[in-house]
Amino acid sequence: MMLSAGKKAIFYVLLIISAFLIAGPALMAIVMSFMTNQDILTGSLPTTISLDNYFAAFTRFPLLQYFLNSFIVSIVIMLGQLILSALAAYAFVFLEFKGRDFLFYLFIATMMVPFEASVIPNFHIIRDLGWIDRYSGLTVPFFATAFGTFLLRQNFKQIPKELREASQIEGIGDFKFFLKVILPVSRTSLVTYGIYSFLTSWNMYLWPLLVTTNDTVRTVQIGLKQLQTQEQLNDWGVIMAGAVIIILPTLILLFLGQKKLQKGLTEGALK
Amino acid sequence: MSQVELIDITKSYDKQKDVLNGINLSIEEGEFFVLVGPSGSGKSTLLRMIAGLEEISGGFLKINDQTVNHLPPKERNLSMVFQNYALYPHLTVEQNILFGLKARKVEKREQQIRLMEAAEMLGLTELLKRKPRELSGGQRQRVALGRSVVSHAPLCLMDEPLSNLDAKLRANMRVQIRRLQKQLGLTMIYVTHDQVEAMTMGDRIMVLNEGKIQQVGKPITLYNEPENLFVASFIGSPKMNLGNAAFFADGNHLIIENQLHISIDPDVIMGVPKDRNLKVGIRAEHLFPGESKKDHIHHLEAVNVEQLGNETLIAFEVGSELWTAKWPGQWTIEFGQKVPVQILPQYLLFFDVETGQLIQSADIGKLREVVTI
Amino acid sequence: MRMANSALEANETFMYQVERVKKKNRKLSFIKGMLFLLPSLILFSVFLFYPMLKTIYLSFFLTDAKGATTVFVGWDNYKEIFTDSVFLKGMKNTFLFVFYTVPLTVIISLFLTVIANEKLKGIGVFRTIFSSTMGVSVAAASVFWLYLFNPTMGLLNKFLELLGAESIGWLTDPDWALFAVSVTTIWMNIGFTFLILLGGLQSIDSSLYESADIEGSSYFYKLRRITIPMLSPTLFFVITVSIINAFQTFGQIDILTQGGPANETNLIVYSIYREAFVNYQFGSASAQAIVLFIFILLMTALQFKLGERRVHYQ
């Protein structure tokens, strides 16, 4: 569609205003993280720029430990979700067996159970397993997902059935076919779902709050809350420095994978 | 020895009506056997049952005199080429060709020998390091053939392998596949919807329609003596001209489509009942140009003319039907022009209207056209 | 005759064997299918189905601080929560919260999607910015807005001051707190909603627009007659997802208001959390969880049922 210069100008004005409003809070946080507390309190524009707040955040708080924990937890959840949902999606697309449809509806049914509604017994299970303050307690409950299974199922369905038939004739078993053909062929969608999975795991809040009681496995999100509640008398520069650090990995990931996510999630959501 | 034998094979899905019914067939070793039929005729299903990709609902399937109904595909010792080639997109040509051999744990050296052999045979030597998406349609097709060649399986199944190629390439690949099959002594079962492919490639052809065998035989037999109306109109291009016909009371005159009156020597049509409605058929090349001839001349209105260069296709209106004549050479004919056409009764085929079965074929056709050298 | 008979018999025994092999194959493929699904099924059972059933079970009991059941009380927990003014207020607040956040999130995102779908230079940068809040965690977003809402230093009140208006206790004034939390939530959710809507918009066949252009349709006519109807399945999806998300809101409350002031922002999940993990009343917390479960169940069922029918699919 061709736009006249006037219309273009209108669109640019709208886009720029919107962009400013959307990016505003994050931009403000970034600017504040480089400002001295003096400047913040007086509400002036930054007079000096320094990294002091970042030093403070890392030295006064075990932020590095939180960061590492979040990485481990997010990577483990991502891998767990990818493996389990890829296996399940394969069964739903390529295998035929009795009860498959029933199990498929069972997977759908899991989408109707919000995690928050079953959080109490889940907490007790983790406690009874001795998984409080352990990576396992933070990760294992999230490995099985219906959403991931559907997303990958959608992608596997686009792989020609003939590939499997050709392998059957050549004497290649299902697991080998899954490993050697399906996974490499659908790596784009695996990456897409992996990004999404990492993003949501990194940003988890309620569960890490419940199952971590000390710094050993505590994630950055809970760390930030600690930072915010413990930091004496509104040292906002340090708090913002912490917030900026924890959104950095996800923002980078989002910027890199935005196109893929947009395409992948729309397909998974609507087909 | 017959290599593949089908005894009373049926296929039905979940209590629905049969997709295939009472298929009896035996295919000889080293034979190029073509299954042809319109889409939905069940030809691909039949092939996939032979491959072991579909369960057989009833009857027996024997390969090398062994009943194999229950065996998985890999134990049937066959190879298969698919319509979309089914190449693994993430593997190179070489890896694609060797994928099955690796799975079967064929020795490394043997793998390389077979790979080189196949690559040379199919002209793939230069392409071994490429990925399928970097290949043209014809090249992909050859890789798929290569996969089948290296397996050394004596039986090869092909499911419409040429239908994704353009016309020129298709003609070329027909020759290649045919040569490969003879060279390797393969038994080939080849599925296509294209009767030209069937005619040009098959040692024998089976015509399938709505899950039932229509006719099995040599291409020329199917062309000259189609057992029923379906085969008559399916085999041959342009398709056979057909028309409703009836005899006059005297039995010496035939009237076709209420338009053409043909006098017939009763000896020619001994076996044809005179008291019934019939369908008659005549091949396009048997509607001869009639200008310098005297007998059996009919003046027909030309409604379309197609110049092919070496021959001319002329469509005539005959009652409610359009008949096509194929004349050698180049003819200048105007649309709407009345053209003299010679229709000799010896060339007519007679079919039963109700059953569609052949009553009598054109004797003269058989005698004159098959030239043995 | 005898030969034919024995051949027939041989056939029959063979068919019998074939049937047995078929049965065995079916069993094998069942086992294979289950092996692929087993990891998911086990984890679903342990961390989803069992806990859900356990929640129902717990909702009929009183418990000790460890979560062990002590007294069976039947429906009392339910009777209690539905007469408890705090819980009822929480319910009301939750619905109000849904009502504040969902329409605005969708409308703003739709607006952003429409302006970001034009073919303009640098549009990629704008798309990235609009989707960026998806990468901001609930904790970080809450901290950003905690500062913006700060009564003395916060930018919002400074802005009001500039206009000469009275400053507002965004998070401390009962009239404003839920609104403030809603604003935070809307901002957070715009990224995801925008991304999904943009995906939906770009999958609309461009020939529809081209033919409308040839007919000389105006911009808004195309928006109303092509964009919105063709986008309706996507819109429907984001609406239901937003509603479900709104029901599950927790993090912003925990950081911004802790449910206050005067329980004005005590939404249902926060209420469950407090009842269970602060007051150790696992029985009544479970009853609340069941209420939440029923709401979400209804929403999801609605999504599956209406998603197919009412909405225009191409």
CSV table of C-alpha atoms in Angstrom, one decimal, chain A:
chain,number,residue,atom,x,y,z
A,1,MET,CA,0.0,0.0,0.0
A,2,MET,CA,1.4,3.4,-0.9
A,3,LEU,CA,1.0,6.2,1.6
A,4,SER,CA,1.0,9.9,0.9
A,5,ALA,CA,3.6,12.0,2.7
A,6,GLY,CA,0.9,13.5,4.9
A,7,LYS,CA,-0.3,10.1,6.0
A,8,LYS,CA,3.2,9.0,6.6
A,9,ALA,CA,3.9,11.9,8.9
A,10,ILE,CA,0.7,11.1,10.9
A,11,PHE,CA,1.9,7.5,11.3
A,12,TYR,CA,5.3,8.5,12.4
A,13,VAL,CA,4.0,10.9,15.0
A,14,LEU,CA,1.7,8.2,16.4
A,15,LEU,CA,4.5,5.7,16.3
A,16,ILE,CA,7.0,7.9,18.1
A,17,ILE,CA,4.6,9.0,20.8
A,18,SER,CA,3.5,5.4,21.4
A,19,ALA,CA,7.1,4.2,21.5
A,20,PHE,CA,8.0,6.9,24.0
A,21,LEU,CA,5.1,5.9,26.3
A,22,ILE,CA,5.8,2.2,26.0
A,23,ALA,CA,9.6,2.4,26.4
A,24,GLY,CA,9.3,5.3,29.0
A,25,PRO,CA,9.4,3.3,32.3
A,26,ALA,CA,12.3,1.1,31.1
A,27,LEU,CA,14.2,4.1,29.8
A,28,MET,CA,13.6,5.9,33.0
A,29,ALA,CA,15.0,2.9,35.0
A,30,ILE,CA,18.1,2.8,32.8
A,31,VAL,CA,18.8,6.5,33.2
A,32,MET,CA,18.2,6.3,36.9
A,33,SER,CA,20.6,3.4,37.3
A,34,PHE,CA,23.4,5.6,36.2
A,35,MET,CA,22.4,8.6,38.4
A,36,THR,CA,23.6,9.5,41.9
A,37,ASN,CA,21.1,9.3,44.6
A,38,GLN,CA,21.4,13.0,45.1
A,39,ASP,CA,20.1,13.7,41.6
A,40,ILE,CA,17.3,11.2,42.0
A,41,LEU,CA,16.1,12.7,45.2
A,42,THR,CA,16.1,16.3,43.9
A,43,GLY,CA,14.4,15.2,40.8
A,44,SER,CA,17.0,16.9,38.5
A,45,LEU,CA,18.4,15.6,35.3
A,46,PRO,CA,21.5,13.5,35.7
A,47,THR,CA,24.5,15.8,36.5
A,48,THR,CA,27.0,13.0,36.6
A,49,ILE,CA,26.9,9.5,35.2
A,50,SER,CA,28.4,6.6,37.1
A,51,LEU,CA,28.4,2.9,37.5
A,52,ASP,CA,28.3,3.2,41.3
A,53,ASN,CA,24.8,1.8,41.5
A,54,TYR,CA,25.8,-1.3,39.7
A,55,PHE,CA,28.8,-1.9,41.9
A,56,ALA,CA,26.6,-1.3,44.9
A,57,ALA,CA,24.0,-3.8,43.6
A,58,PHE,CA,26.6,-6.5,43.1
A,59,THR,CA,28.6,-6.0,46.3
A,60,ARG,CA,25.8,-5.4,48.7
A,61,PHE,CA,23.6,-8.2,47.4
A,62,PRO,CA,24.4,-11.7,46.1
A,63,LEU,CA,23.1,-10.6,42.7
A,64,LEU,CA,25.6,-12.7,40.8
A,65,GLN,CA,24.5,-15.8,42.7
A,66,TYR,CA,20.8,-14.9,41.9
A,67,PHE,CA,21.7,-14.4,38.3
A,68,LEU,CA,23.5,-17.7,38.0
A,69,ASN,CA,20.6,-19.4,39.7
A,70,SER,CA,18.1,-17.9,37.3
A,71,PHE,CA,20.2,-19.0,34.4
A,72,ILE,CA,20.5,-22.6,35.6
A,73,VAL,CA,16.7,-22.7,36.4
A,74,SER,CA,15.7,-21.2,33.1
A,75,ILE,CA,18.0,-23.4,31.0
A,76,VAL,CA,16.9,-26.5,32.8
A,77,ILE,CA,13.2,-25.7,32.5
A,78,MET,CA,13.7,-24.9,28.8
A,79,LEU,CA,15.5,-28.1,28.1
A,80,GLY,CA,13.0,-30.1,30.1
A,81,GLN,CA,10.1,-28.5,28.3
A,82,LEU,CA,11.7,-29.0,24.9
A,83,ILE,CA,12.5,-32.6,25.4
A,84,LEU,CA,9.1,-33.6,26.9
A,85,SER,CA,6.9,-31.7,24.6
A,86,ALA,CA,8.9,-32.8,21.5
A,87,LEU,CA,8.5,-36.4,22.5
A,88,ALA,CA,4.8,-36.0,23.2
A,89,ALA,CA,4.2,-34.0,20.0
A,90,TYR,CA,5.9,-36.8,18.0
A,91,ALA,CA,3.6,-39.4,19.5
A,92,PHE,CA,0.6,-37.3,18.6
A,93,VAL,CA,1.6,-36.6,15.1
A,94,PHE,CA,3.5,-39.7,13.9
A,95,LEU,CA,2.3,-42.6,16.0
A,96,GLU,CA,-1.0,-44.4,15.8
A,97,PHE,CA,-2.1,-46.3,18.8
A,98,LYS,CA,-5.2,-47.0,20.9
A,99,GLY,CA,-6.1,-44.3,23.3
A,100,ARG,CA,-4.1,-41.6,21.5
A,101,ASP,CA,-7.1,-39.3,21.1
A,102,PHE,CA,-8.1,-39.8,24.7
A,103,LEU,CA,-4.6,-38.8,25.8
A,104,PHE,CA,-4.7,-35.8,23.5
A,105,TYR,CA,-7.8,-34.6,25.2
A,106,LEU,CA,-6.1,-35.2,28.6
A,107,PHE,CA,-3.4,-32.9,27.5
A,108,ILE,CA,-6.0,-30.3,26.5
A,109,ALA,CA,-7.6,-30.7,29.9
A,110,THR,CA,-4.3,-29.7,31.6
A,111,MET,CA,-4.6,-26.3,30.1
A,112,MET,CA,-7.8,-25.8,32.2
A,113,VAL,CA,-5.9,-26.2,35.4
A,114,PRO,CA,-4.1,-23.0,36.5
A,115,PHE,CA,-0.9,-23.6,38.3
A,116,GLU,CA,-2.1,-21.2,41.0
A,117,ALA,CA,-5.1,-23.4,41.8
A,118,SER,CA,-2.9,-26.4,42.6
A,119,VAL,CA,-0.1,-24.5,44.2
A,120,ILE,CA,-0.8,-25.6,47.8
A,121,PRO,CA,-0.4,-29.4,47.3
A,122,ASN,CA,2.4,-28.8,44.9
A,123,PHE,CA,4.2,-26.9,47.6
A,124,HIS,CA,3.6,-29.8,50.0
A,125,ILE,CA,4.9,-32.3,47.4
A,126,ILE,CA,8.1,-30.3,46.9
A,127,ARG,CA,8.5,-30.0,50.7
A,128,ASP,CA,8.0,-33.7,51.3
A,129,LEU,CA,10.4,-34.5,48.5
A,130,GLY,CA,13.0,-32.3,50.3
A,131,TRP,CA,13.2,-30.1,47.2
A,132,ILE,CA,12.8,-26.8,48.9
A,133,ASP,CA,15.9,-24.6,48.1
A,134,ARG,CA,16.9,-27.1,45.4
A,135,TYR,CA,17.1,-26.5,41.7
A,136,SER,CA,14.9,-29.6,41.2
A,137,GLY,CA,12.1,-28.0,43.1
A,138,LEU,CA,12.2,-24.9,41.0
A,139,THR,CA,12.3,-26.7,37.7
A,140,VAL,CA,10.9,-30.3,37.5
A,141,PRO,CA,7.2,-29.3,38.1
A,142,PHE,CA,7.2,-27.3,34.9
A,143,PHE,CA,8.7,-29.8,32.5
A,144,ALA,CA,5.4,-31.1,31.1
A,145,THR,CA,3.5,-28.5,29.1
A,146,ALA,CA,0.5,-28.8,26.9
A,147,PHE,CA,1.2,-25.5,25.2
A,148,GLY,CA,4.7,-26.6,24.1
A,149,THR,CA,3.3,-29.9,23.0
A,150,PHE,CA,0.6,-28.2,20.8
A,151,LEU,CA,3.1,-25.7,19.4
A,152,LEU,CA,5.5,-28.4,18.3
A,153,ARG,CA,2.7,-30.7,17.2
A,154,GLN,CA,1.6,-27.9,14.9
A,155,ASN,CA,5.1,-27.8,13.4
A,156,PHE,CA,5.6,-31.5,13.2
A,157,LYS,CA,2.4,-31.8,11.3
A,158,GLN,CA,4.0,-29.8,8.5
A,159,ILE,CA,6.7,-32.4,8.0
A,160,PRO,CA,5.8,-34.7,5.1
A,161,LYS,CA,4.6,-38.1,6.4
A,162,GLU,CA,6.6,-39.6,3.5
A,163,LEU,CA,9.8,-38.9,5.4
A,164,ARG,CA,8.7,-41.3,8.1
A,165,GLU,CA,7.5,-43.9,5.6
A,166,ALA,CA,10.8,-43.7,3.7
A,167,SER,CA,12.6,-44.3,7.0
A,168,GLN,CA,10.3,-47.2,7.8
A,169,ILE,CA,11.2,-48.8,4.6
A,170,GLU,CA,14.8,-48.3,5.2
A,171,GLY,CA,14.4,-49.9,8.6
A,172,ILE,CA,14.9,-46.9,10.8
A,173,GLY,CA,13.1,-47.1,14.1
A,174,ASP,CA,10.9,-44.3,15.6
A,175,PHE,CA,13.3,-43.1,18.2
A,176,LYS,CA,16.1,-42.9,15.8
A,177,PHE,CA,13.9,-41.1,13.2
A,178,PHE,CA,12.8,-38.7,16.0
A,179,LEU,CA,16.4,-37.9,16.9
A,180,LYS,CA,18.0,-37.9,13.5
A,181,VAL,CA,15.3,-36.4,11.3
A,182,ILE,CA,12.5,-34.7,13.2
A,183,LEU,CA,14.6,-32.7,15.7
A,184,PRO,CA,17.1,-31.4,13.1
A,185,VAL,CA,14.3,-30.6,10.6
A,186,SER,CA,12.2,-28.7,13.1
A,187,ARG,CA,15.1,-26.9,14.8
A,188,THR,CA,13.6,-23.4,14.0
A,189,SER,CA,10.4,-24.1,15.9
A,190,LEU,CA,12.4,-25.7,18.7
A,191,VAL,CA,14.5,-22.6,19.0
A,192,THR,CA,11.3,-20.4,19.0
A,193,TYR,CA,9.7,-22.4,21.7
A,194,GLY,CA,13.0,-22.5,23.6
A,195,ILE,CA,13.1,-18.7,23.6
A,196,TYR,CA,9.6,-18.5,24.9
A,197,SER,CA,10.2,-21.1,27.5
A,198,PHE,CA,13.4,-19.3,28.7
A,199,LEU,CA,11.6,-16.0,28.9
A,200,THR,CA,8.7,-17.3,31.0
A,201,SER,CA,11.0,-19.3,33.2
A,202,TRP,CA,13.3,-16.3,33.8
A,203,ASN,CA,10.3,-14.2,34.8
A,204,MET,CA,8.6,-16.7,37.1
A,205,TYR,CA,7.7,-15.1,40.4
A,206,LEU,CA,5.2,-16.9,42.7
A,207,TRP,CA,6.8,-20.4,42.7
A,208,PRO,CA,10.4,-19.3,43.3
A,209,LEU,CA,9.0,-17.1,46.1
A,210,LEU,CA,7.5,-20.2,47.7
A,211,VAL,CA,10.2,-22.7,47.3
A,212,THR,CA,13.3,-20.7,48.0
A,213,THR,CA,14.0,-19.7,51.6
A,214,ASN,CA,17.7,-18.6,51.3
A,215,ASP,CA,20.2,-17.3,48.7
A,216,THR,CA,21.5,-20.7,47.5
A,217,VAL,CA,19.0,-21.2,44.7
A,218,ARG,CA,17.0,-17.9,44.9
A,219,THR,CA,16.3,-16.4,41.4
A,220,VAL,CA,16.8,-12.8,40.3
A,221,GLN,CA,13.1,-12.0,40.4
A,222,ILE,CA,12.9,-12.8,44.1
A,223,GLY,CA,16.3,-11.2,44.6
A,224,LEU,CA,15.0,-8.0,43.1
A,225,LYS,CA,12.1,-8.0,45.6
A,226,GLN,CA,14.6,-8.5,48.4
A,227,LEU,CA,16.7,-5.6,47.1
A,228,GLN,CA,13.6,-3.4,46.9
A,229,THR,CA,12.3,-4.2,50.4
A,230,GLN,CA,15.7,-4.3,52.1
A,231,GLU,CA,17.4,-1.3,50.5
A,232,GLN,CA,17.3,1.4,53.1
A,233,LEU,CA,15.5,4.6,52.5
A,234,ASN,CA,14.8,4.7,48.9
A,235,ASP,CA,18.2,4.1,47.3
A,236,TRP,CA,16.4,4.0,44.0
A,237,GLY,CA,19.5,4.1,41.9
A,238,VAL,CA,20.7,0.7,43.2
A,239,ILE,CA,17.2,-0.8,42.9
A,240,MET,CA,16.9,0.3,39.3
A,241,ALA,CA,20.4,-1.0,38.5
A,242,GLY,CA,19.3,-4.4,39.8
A,243,ALA,CA,16.1,-4.2,37.8
A,244,VAL,CA,18.0,-3.3,34.6
A,245,ILE,CA,20.4,-6.2,35.1
A,246,ILE,CA,17.6,-8.7,35.4
A,247,ILE,CA,15.7,-7.6,32.4
A,248,LEU,CA,18.8,-7.5,30.2
A,249,PRO,CA,19.0,-11.2,29.2
A,250,THR,CA,15.3,-11.4,28.4
A,251,LEU,CA,15.3,-8.2,26.4
A,252,ILE,CA,18.3,-9.3,24.4
A,253,LEU,CA,16.6,-12.7,23.8
A,254,LEU,CA,13.4,-11.0,22.8
A,255,PHE,CA,15.2,-8.6,20.3
A,256,LEU,CA,17.0,-11.5,18.7
A,257,GLY,CA,13.9,-13.8,18.5
A,258,GLN,CA,11.1,-11.3,18.0
A,259,LYS,CA,10.2,-12.3,14.4
A,260,LYS,CA,10.4,-16.0,15.2
A,261,LEU,CA,8.3,-15.6,18.4
A,262,GLN,CA,5.7,-13.6,16.6
A,263,LYS,CA,5.3,-16.2,13.9
A,264,GLY,CA,5.7,-19.3,16.1
A,265,LEU,CA,3.3,-18.2,18.8
A,266,THR,CA,0.6,-17.0,16.4
A,267,GLU,CA,0.7,-20.4,14.7
A,268,GLY,CA,0.6,-22.3,17.9
A,269,ALA,CA,-2.2,-20.2,19.3
A,270,LEU,CA,-4.5,-20.3,16.4
A,271,LYS,CA,-4.3,-23.6,14.5
